PDB file of C-alpha atoms in Angstrom:
ATOM      1  CA  UNK C   1      32.311  35.219 190.889  1.00 48.00           C
ATOM      2  CA  UNK C   2      31.711  38.817 189.078  1.00 54.00           C
ATOM      3  CA  UNK C   3      29.259  38.975 186.453  1.00 50.00           C
ATOM      4  CA  UNK C   4      29.863  40.745 183.253  1.00 52.00           C
ATOM      5  CA  UNK C   5      27.939  40.837 180.205  1.00 50.00           C
ATOM      6  CA  UNK C   6      29.956  37.587 178.544  1.00 46.00           C
ATOM      7  CA  UNK C   7      28.428  36.265 181.317  1.00 46.00           C
ATOM      8  CA  UNK C   8      25.303  37.026 181.496  1.00 45.00           C
ATOM      9  CA  UNK C   9      24.836  36.924 177.891  1.00 47.00           C
ATOM     10  CA  UNK C  10      25.840  32.899 178.664  1.00 49.00           C
ATOM     11  CA  UNK C  11      23.023  32.491 181.261  1.00 49.00           C
ATOM     12  CA  UNK C  12      20.235  34.493 178.941  1.00 50.00           C
ATOM     13  CA  UNK C  13      21.522  31.656 175.838  1.00 48.00           C
ATOM     14  CA  UNK C  14      21.402  28.738 178.266  1.00 47.00           C
ATOM     15  CA  UNK C  15      18.401  29.080 179.688  1.00 45.00           C
ATOM     16  CA  UNK C  16      16.623  30.515 175.855  1.00 47.00           C
ATOM     17  CA  UNK C  17      18.292  26.425 174.852  1.00 42.00           C
ATOM     18  CA  UNK C  18      16.020  25.109 178.363  1.00 39.00           C
ATOM     19  CA  UNK C  19      13.098  26.873 177.257  1.00 36.00           C
ATOM     20  CA  UNK C  20      13.446  25.200 173.885  1.00 40.00           C
ATOM     21  CA  UNK C  21      14.372  21.786 175.584  1.00 38.00           C
ATOM     22  CA  UNK C  22      11.116  21.368 177.214  1.00 36.00           C
ATOM     23  CA  UNK C  23       9.157  23.190 174.720  1.00 37.00           C
ATOM     24  CA  UNK C  24       9.948  20.364 172.153  1.00 37.00           C
ATOM     25  CA  UNK C  25      10.036  17.766 175.389  1.00 36.00           C
ATOM     26  CA  UNK C  26       6.081  18.270 175.571  1.00 32.00           C
ATOM     27  CA  UNK C  27       5.479  18.824 172.190  1.00 32.00           C
ATOM     28  CA  UNK C  28       6.737  15.031 171.819  1.00 31.00           C
ATOM     29  CA  UNK C  29       5.664  13.691 175.004  1.00 35.00           C
ATOM     30  CA  UNK C  30       2.306  12.091 174.411  1.00 33.00           C
ATOM     31  CA  UNK C  31      -0.601  12.813 176.362  1.00 34.00           C
ATOM     32  CA  UNK C  32      -3.140  15.257 176.073  1.00 34.00           C
ATOM     33  CA  UNK C  33      -0.976  17.404 173.511  1.00 31.00           C
ATOM     34  CA  UNK C  34      -1.773  18.880 170.061  1.00 37.00           C
ATOM     35  CA  UNK C  35       0.891  17.277 169.063  1.00 38.00           C
ATOM     36  CA  UNK C  36       1.226  14.053 171.414  1.00 41.00           C
ATOM     37  CA  UNK C  37      -1.964  13.038 169.328  1.00 47.00           C
ATOM     38  CA  UNK C  38      -1.616  14.001 166.247  1.00 54.00           C
ATOM     39  CA  UNK C  39       1.884  11.323 166.864  1.00 66.00           C
ATOM     40  CA  UNK C  40      -1.160   8.643 168.013  1.00 73.00           C
ATOM     41  CA  UNK C  41      -3.756   9.937 165.274  1.00 71.00           C
ATOM     42  CA  UNK C  42      -0.223   9.203 163.208  1.00 76.00           C
ATOM     43  CA  UNK C  43       0.951   5.565 164.096  1.00 95.00           C
ATOM     44  CA  UNK C  44      -3.840   5.068 164.665  1.00 97.00           C
ATOM     45  CA  UNK C  45      -3.755   5.791 160.797  1.00 97.00           C
ATOM     46  CA  UNK C  46      -0.010   3.889 159.682  1.00 97.00           C
ATOM     47  CA  UNK C  47      -1.743   0.595 161.854  1.00 98.00           C
ATOM     48  CA  UNK C  48      -4.392   0.956 159.353  1.00 98.00           C
ATOM     49  CA  UNK C  49      -3.158   1.035 156.222  1.00 98.00           C
ATOM     50  CA  UNK C  50      -0.676  -1.711 156.765  1.00 97.00           C
ATOM     51  CA  UNK C  51      -3.971  -3.868 158.240  1.00 98.00           C
ATOM     52  CA  UNK C  52      -5.700  -2.999 154.465  1.00 98.00           C
ATOM     53  CA  UNK C  53      -1.894  -3.552 152.373  1.00 97.00           C
ATOM     54  CA  UNK C  54      -1.174  -6.784 154.686  1.00 97.00           C
ATOM     55  CA  UNK C  55      -2.010 -10.286 152.744  1.00 97.00           C
ATOM     56  CA  UNK C  56      -3.801 -12.886 154.986  1.00 98.00           C
ATOM     57  CA  UNK C  57      -6.232 -10.654 157.488  1.00 98.00           C
ATOM     58  CA  UNK C  58     -10.091 -10.004 156.021  1.00 98.00           C
ATOM     59  CA  UNK C  59     -12.336  -7.699 157.164  1.00 98.00           C
ATOM     60  CA  UNK C  60     -16.207  -8.559 156.732  1.00 96.00           C
ATOM     61  CA  UNK C  61     -17.818  -6.299 154.996  1.00 95.00           C
ATOM     62  CA  UNK C  62     -21.625  -7.361 155.699  1.00 93.00           C
ATOM     63  CA  UNK C  63     -22.635  -7.930 159.402  1.00 84.00           C
ATOM     64  CA  UNK C  64     -24.304 -11.318 160.903  1.00 76.00           C
ATOM     65  CA  UNK C  65     -26.893  -9.976 162.544  1.00 70.00           C
ATOM     66  CA  UNK C  66     -28.203  -6.039 160.553  1.00 74.00           C
ATOM     67  CA  UNK C  67     -27.369  -3.700 157.308  1.00 83.00           C
ATOM     68  CA  UNK C  68     -25.331  -1.086 158.036  1.00 87.00           C
ATOM     69  CA  UNK C  69     -22.247  -0.718 155.190  1.00 90.00           C
ATOM     70  CA  UNK C  70     -21.242   2.365 157.427  1.00 93.00           C
ATOM     71  CA  UNK C  71     -20.023   0.019 160.666  1.00 96.00           C
ATOM     72  CA  UNK C  72     -18.265  -3.601 159.680  1.00 97.00           C
ATOM     73  CA  UNK C  73     -14.491  -4.084 160.461  1.00 97.00           C
ATOM     74  CA  UNK C  74     -13.166  -3.838 156.655  1.00 97.00           C
ATOM     75  CA  UNK C  75     -14.765   0.360 156.791  1.00 97.00           C
ATOM     76  CA  UNK C  76     -13.867   0.394 160.890  1.00 98.00           C
ATOM     77  CA  UNK C  77     -10.145   0.365 159.097  1.00 98.00           C
ATOM     78  CA  UNK C  78     -10.630   1.727 155.845  1.00 98.00           C
ATOM     79  CA  UNK C  79     -11.991   4.524 158.512  1.00 98.00           C
ATOM     80  CA  UNK C  80      -9.497   5.158 160.462  1.00 98.00           C
ATOM     81  CA  UNK C  81      -6.487   4.572 158.268  1.00 98.00           C
ATOM     82  CA  UNK C  82      -8.114   8.225 156.585  1.00 97.00           C
ATOM     83  CA  UNK C  83      -7.862   9.538 159.634  1.00 96.00           C
ATOM     84  CA  UNK C  84     -10.827   9.353 160.999  1.00 96.00           C
ATOM     85  CA  UNK C  85     -13.232   7.240 163.901  1.00 97.00           C
ATOM     86  CA  UNK C  86     -15.025   3.734 163.568  1.00 98.00           C
ATOM     87  CA  UNK C  87     -18.218   3.962 163.425  1.00 97.00           C
ATOM     88  CA  UNK C  88     -20.601   2.139 165.709  1.00 96.00           C
ATOM     89  CA  UNK C  89     -23.723   0.276 163.862  1.00 94.00           C
ATOM     90  CA  UNK C  90     -27.470   1.897 165.133  1.00 93.00           C
ATOM     91  CA  UNK C  91     -28.825  -1.257 165.863  1.00 92.00           C
ATOM     92  CA  UNK C  92     -26.033  -1.356 169.028  1.00 93.00           C
ATOM     93  CA  UNK C  93     -25.793  -0.252 172.969  1.00 93.00           C
ATOM     94  CA  UNK C  94     -23.699   2.610 171.078  1.00 94.00           C
ATOM     95  CA  UNK C  95     -25.500   3.886 167.966  1.00 95.00           C
ATOM     96  CA  UNK C  96     -23.615   5.412 165.673  1.00 95.00           C
ATOM     97  CA  UNK C  97     -21.193   6.913 167.752  1.00 96.00           C
ATOM     98  CA  UNK C  98     -17.346   7.773 166.999  1.00 97.00           C
ATOM     99  CA  UNK C  99     -14.654   5.488 168.088  1.00 97.00           C
ATOM    100  CA  UNK C 100     -10.854   5.885 168.111  1.00 98.00           C
ATOM    101  CA  UNK C 101      -9.308   2.037 167.809  1.00 98.00           C
ATOM    102  CA  UNK C 102      -6.729   2.306 170.184  1.00 98.00           C
ATOM    103  CA  UNK C 103      -3.319   1.587 168.111  1.00 97.00           C
ATOM    104  CA  UNK C 104      -2.760  -1.374 171.262  1.00 97.00           C
ATOM    105  CA  UNK C 105      -4.948  -2.941 169.253  1.00 98.00           C
ATOM    106  CA  UNK C 106      -4.281  -2.543 165.953  1.00 98.00           C
ATOM    107  CA  UNK C 107      -0.898  -3.694 166.074  1.00 97.00           C
ATOM    108  CA  UNK C 108      -2.601  -6.660 167.661  1.00 97.00           C
ATOM    109  CA  UNK C 109      -4.135  -7.638 164.854  1.00 97.00           C
ATOM    110  CA  UNK C 110      -1.463  -6.508 163.040  1.00 97.00           C
ATOM    111  CA  UNK C 111       1.520  -8.868 164.502  1.00 97.00           C
ATOM    112  CA  UNK C 112      -0.886 -12.174 164.503  1.00 98.00           C
ATOM    113  CA  UNK C 113      -0.395 -12.241 160.631  1.00 98.00           C
ATOM    114  CA  UNK C 114       3.219 -11.396 160.329  1.00 97.00           C
ATOM    115  CA  UNK C 115       4.842 -12.678 164.194  1.00 97.00           C
ATOM    116  CA  UNK C 116       2.647 -15.305 164.023  1.00 97.00           C
ATOM    117  CA  UNK C 117       1.803 -16.306 161.085  1.00 98.00           C
ATOM    118  CA  UNK C 118      -1.660 -16.981 161.537  1.00 98.00           C
ATOM    119  CA  UNK C 119      -4.548 -16.160 158.449  1.00 98.00           C
ATOM    120  CA  UNK C 120      -7.060 -14.354 159.837  1.00 98.00           C
ATOM    121  CA  UNK C 121     -10.739 -12.617 158.998  1.00 98.00           C
ATOM    122  CA  UNK C 122     -12.429 -10.239 161.440  1.00 98.00           C
ATOM    123  CA  UNK C 123     -15.885 -10.339 162.045  1.00 96.00           C
ATOM    124  CA  UNK C 124     -16.730  -7.070 164.376  1.00 97.00           C
ATOM    125  CA  UNK C 125     -14.448  -4.286 164.947  1.00 98.00           C
ATOM    126  CA  UNK C 126     -16.751  -1.307 167.138  1.00 97.00           C
ATOM    127  CA  UNK C 127     -19.751  -2.905 164.664  1.00 96.00           C
ATOM    128  CA  UNK C 128     -21.711  -4.853 165.057  1.00 92.00           C
ATOM    129  CA  UNK C 129     -24.232  -5.801 169.545  1.00 92.00           C
ATOM    130  CA  UNK C 130     -22.009  -6.610 172.558  1.00 93.00           C
ATOM    131  CA  UNK C 131     -22.721  -6.240 175.984  1.00 93.00           C
ATOM    132  CA  UNK C 132     -23.064  -2.310 177.438  1.00 93.00           C
ATOM    133  CA  UNK C 133     -19.175  -1.821 178.587  1.00 95.00           C
ATOM    134  CA  UNK C 134     -18.087  -4.217 176.036  1.00 96.00           C
ATOM    135  CA  UNK C 135     -14.408  -3.044 175.112  1.00 98.00           C
ATOM    136  CA  UNK C 136     -15.792  -3.266 171.382  1.00 97.00           C
ATOM    137  CA  UNK C 137     -16.868  -0.112 171.875  1.00 97.00           C
ATOM    138  CA  UNK C 138     -13.817   1.682 172.850  1.00 97.00           C
ATOM    139  CA  UNK C 139     -11.980   0.218 170.452  1.00 98.00           C
ATOM    140  CA  UNK C 140     -10.150  -2.361 172.159  1.00 98.00           C
ATOM    141  CA  UNK C 141     -11.580  -5.165 170.997  1.00 98.00           C
ATOM    142  CA  UNK C 142     -11.485  -7.064 167.713  1.00 98.00           C
ATOM    143  CA  UNK C 143     -13.775 -10.398 166.993  1.00 98.00           C
ATOM    144  CA  UNK C 144     -11.887 -13.353 165.002  1.00 98.00           C
ATOM    145  CA  UNK C 145     -14.338 -15.478 163.249  1.00 97.00           C
ATOM    146  CA  UNK C 146     -12.099 -17.682 160.732  1.00 97.00           C
ATOM    147  CA  UNK C 147      -7.942 -18.352 161.688  1.00 98.00           C
ATOM    148  CA  UNK C 148      -5.768 -19.909 158.649  1.00 97.00           C
ATOM    149  CA  UNK C 149      -8.943 -20.662 156.435  1.00 96.00           C
ATOM    150  CA  UNK C 150     -11.010 -22.680 158.929  1.00 96.00           C
ATOM    151  CA  UNK C 151     -13.780 -21.299 161.589  1.00 96.00           C
ATOM    152  CA  UNK C 152     -13.918 -20.897 165.205  1.00 96.00           C
ATOM    153  CA  UNK C 153     -16.121 -23.331 166.465  1.00 89.00           C
ATOM    154  CA  UNK C 154     -15.555 -26.319 164.108  1.00 87.00           C
ATOM    155  CA  UNK C 155     -11.658 -26.746 163.952  1.00 87.00           C
ATOM    156  CA  UNK C 156      -9.855 -24.163 164.351  1.00 91.00           C
ATOM    157  CA  UNK C 157      -6.945 -23.667 166.102  1.00 92.00           C
ATOM    158  CA  UNK C 158      -8.604 -21.635 168.069  1.00 96.00           C
ATOM    159  CA  UNK C 159      -6.863 -22.051 171.637  1.00 96.00           C
ATOM    160  CA  UNK C 160      -3.042 -21.338 170.502  1.00 97.00           C
ATOM    161  CA  UNK C 161      -4.957 -17.916 168.620  1.00 98.00           C
ATOM    162  CA  UNK C 162      -6.079 -16.959 172.304  1.00 97.00           C
ATOM    163  CA  UNK C 163      -2.500 -17.429 174.106  1.00 98.00           C
ATOM    164  CA  UNK C 164      -0.738 -15.265 171.213  1.00 98.00           C
ATOM    165  CA  UNK C 165      -3.391 -12.544 171.761  1.00 98.00           C
ATOM    166  CA  UNK C 166      -2.868 -12.187 175.098  1.00 98.00           C
ATOM    167  CA  UNK C 167       1.640 -12.836 174.306  1.00 98.00           C
ATOM    168  CA  UNK C 168       0.206  -9.532 172.404  1.00 98.00           C
ATOM    169  CA  UNK C 169      -1.357  -7.919 175.781  1.00 98.00           C
ATOM    170  CA  UNK C 170      -4.681  -8.482 175.566  1.00 98.00           C
ATOM    171  CA  UNK C 171      -6.076  -9.830 179.088  1.00 98.00           C
ATOM    172  CA  UNK C 172      -9.498  -9.976 177.413  1.00 97.00           C
ATOM    173  CA  UNK C 173      -9.582 -13.333 175.683  1.00 98.00           C
ATOM    174  CA  UNK C 174     -12.524 -15.481 174.605  1.00 97.00           C
ATOM    175  CA  UNK C 175     -14.046 -18.449 172.715  1.00 96.00           C
ATOM    176  CA  UNK C 176     -15.673 -21.642 172.824  1.00 95.00           C
ATOM    177  CA  UNK C 177     -16.977 -22.695 175.915  1.00 92.00           C
ATOM    178  CA  UNK C 178     -16.863 -19.697 177.018  1.00 92.00           C
ATOM    179  CA  UNK C 179     -21.147 -17.692 176.955  1.00 91.00           C
ATOM    180  CA  UNK C 180     -21.737 -15.956 173.581  1.00 89.00           C
ATOM    181  CA  UNK C 181     -18.367 -16.824 171.827  1.00 94.00           C
ATOM    182  CA  UNK C 182     -19.233 -20.288 170.654  1.00 92.00           C
ATOM    183  CA  UNK C 183     -18.179 -19.524 166.982  1.00 94.00           C
ATOM    184  CA  UNK C 184     -16.019 -16.427 167.745  1.00 96.00           C
ATOM    185  CA  UNK C 185     -12.796 -16.231 169.036  1.00 98.00           C
ATOM    186  CA  UNK C 186     -13.105 -11.649 171.109  1.00 98.00           C
ATOM    187  CA  UNK C 187      -9.493 -10.331 171.809  1.00 98.00           C
ATOM    188  CA  UNK C 188      -9.388  -7.139 173.958  1.00 98.00           C
ATOM    189  CA  UNK C 189      -6.774  -5.245 175.322  1.00 98.00           C
ATOM    190  CA  UNK C 190      -7.098  -3.502 178.772  1.00 98.00           C
ATOM    191  CA  UNK C 191      -8.931   0.244 179.202  1.00 96.00           C
ATOM    192  CA  UNK C 192      -6.177   2.877 180.100  1.00 90.00           C
TER     193      UNK C 192
END
């Protein structure tokens, strides 16, 4: 096929379209790119705002083990809704750190209410004191101490909620009968 000015122009336009398509795909692909991080942050903030506006999800404003208003479950979600990391407690194994909450955990928390119809009270997210390598400090875990108005360990339907957490992707689910979890359910999502 002879190369003509028209053929050359078509090839250049095709190459430009290909470069533009690759650039657009890179920007929307996600992991590691600034645009991908922005998309994840937007999604994280949007989920946190939904949690704040969903009746039936109560977020603790105090800690059972100490005073630090900036690291309560409620403040963790407020900070996330405002595009900031959630703050760990000063007495924890990972003190005073900002942690990005995982969207799978946020989505799971929301769906416990919206899909599984549980009224829940969240006692801790990244705040409080947990084991040194706890997924709480990675923004992957949530502790729930009340289910449908009943305290865990005092007749709350914790086994059913634990099964729901597993269906929502949590792979570390602990509650009454597990050491250190007699008064709350711990749901944690896998590390990436």
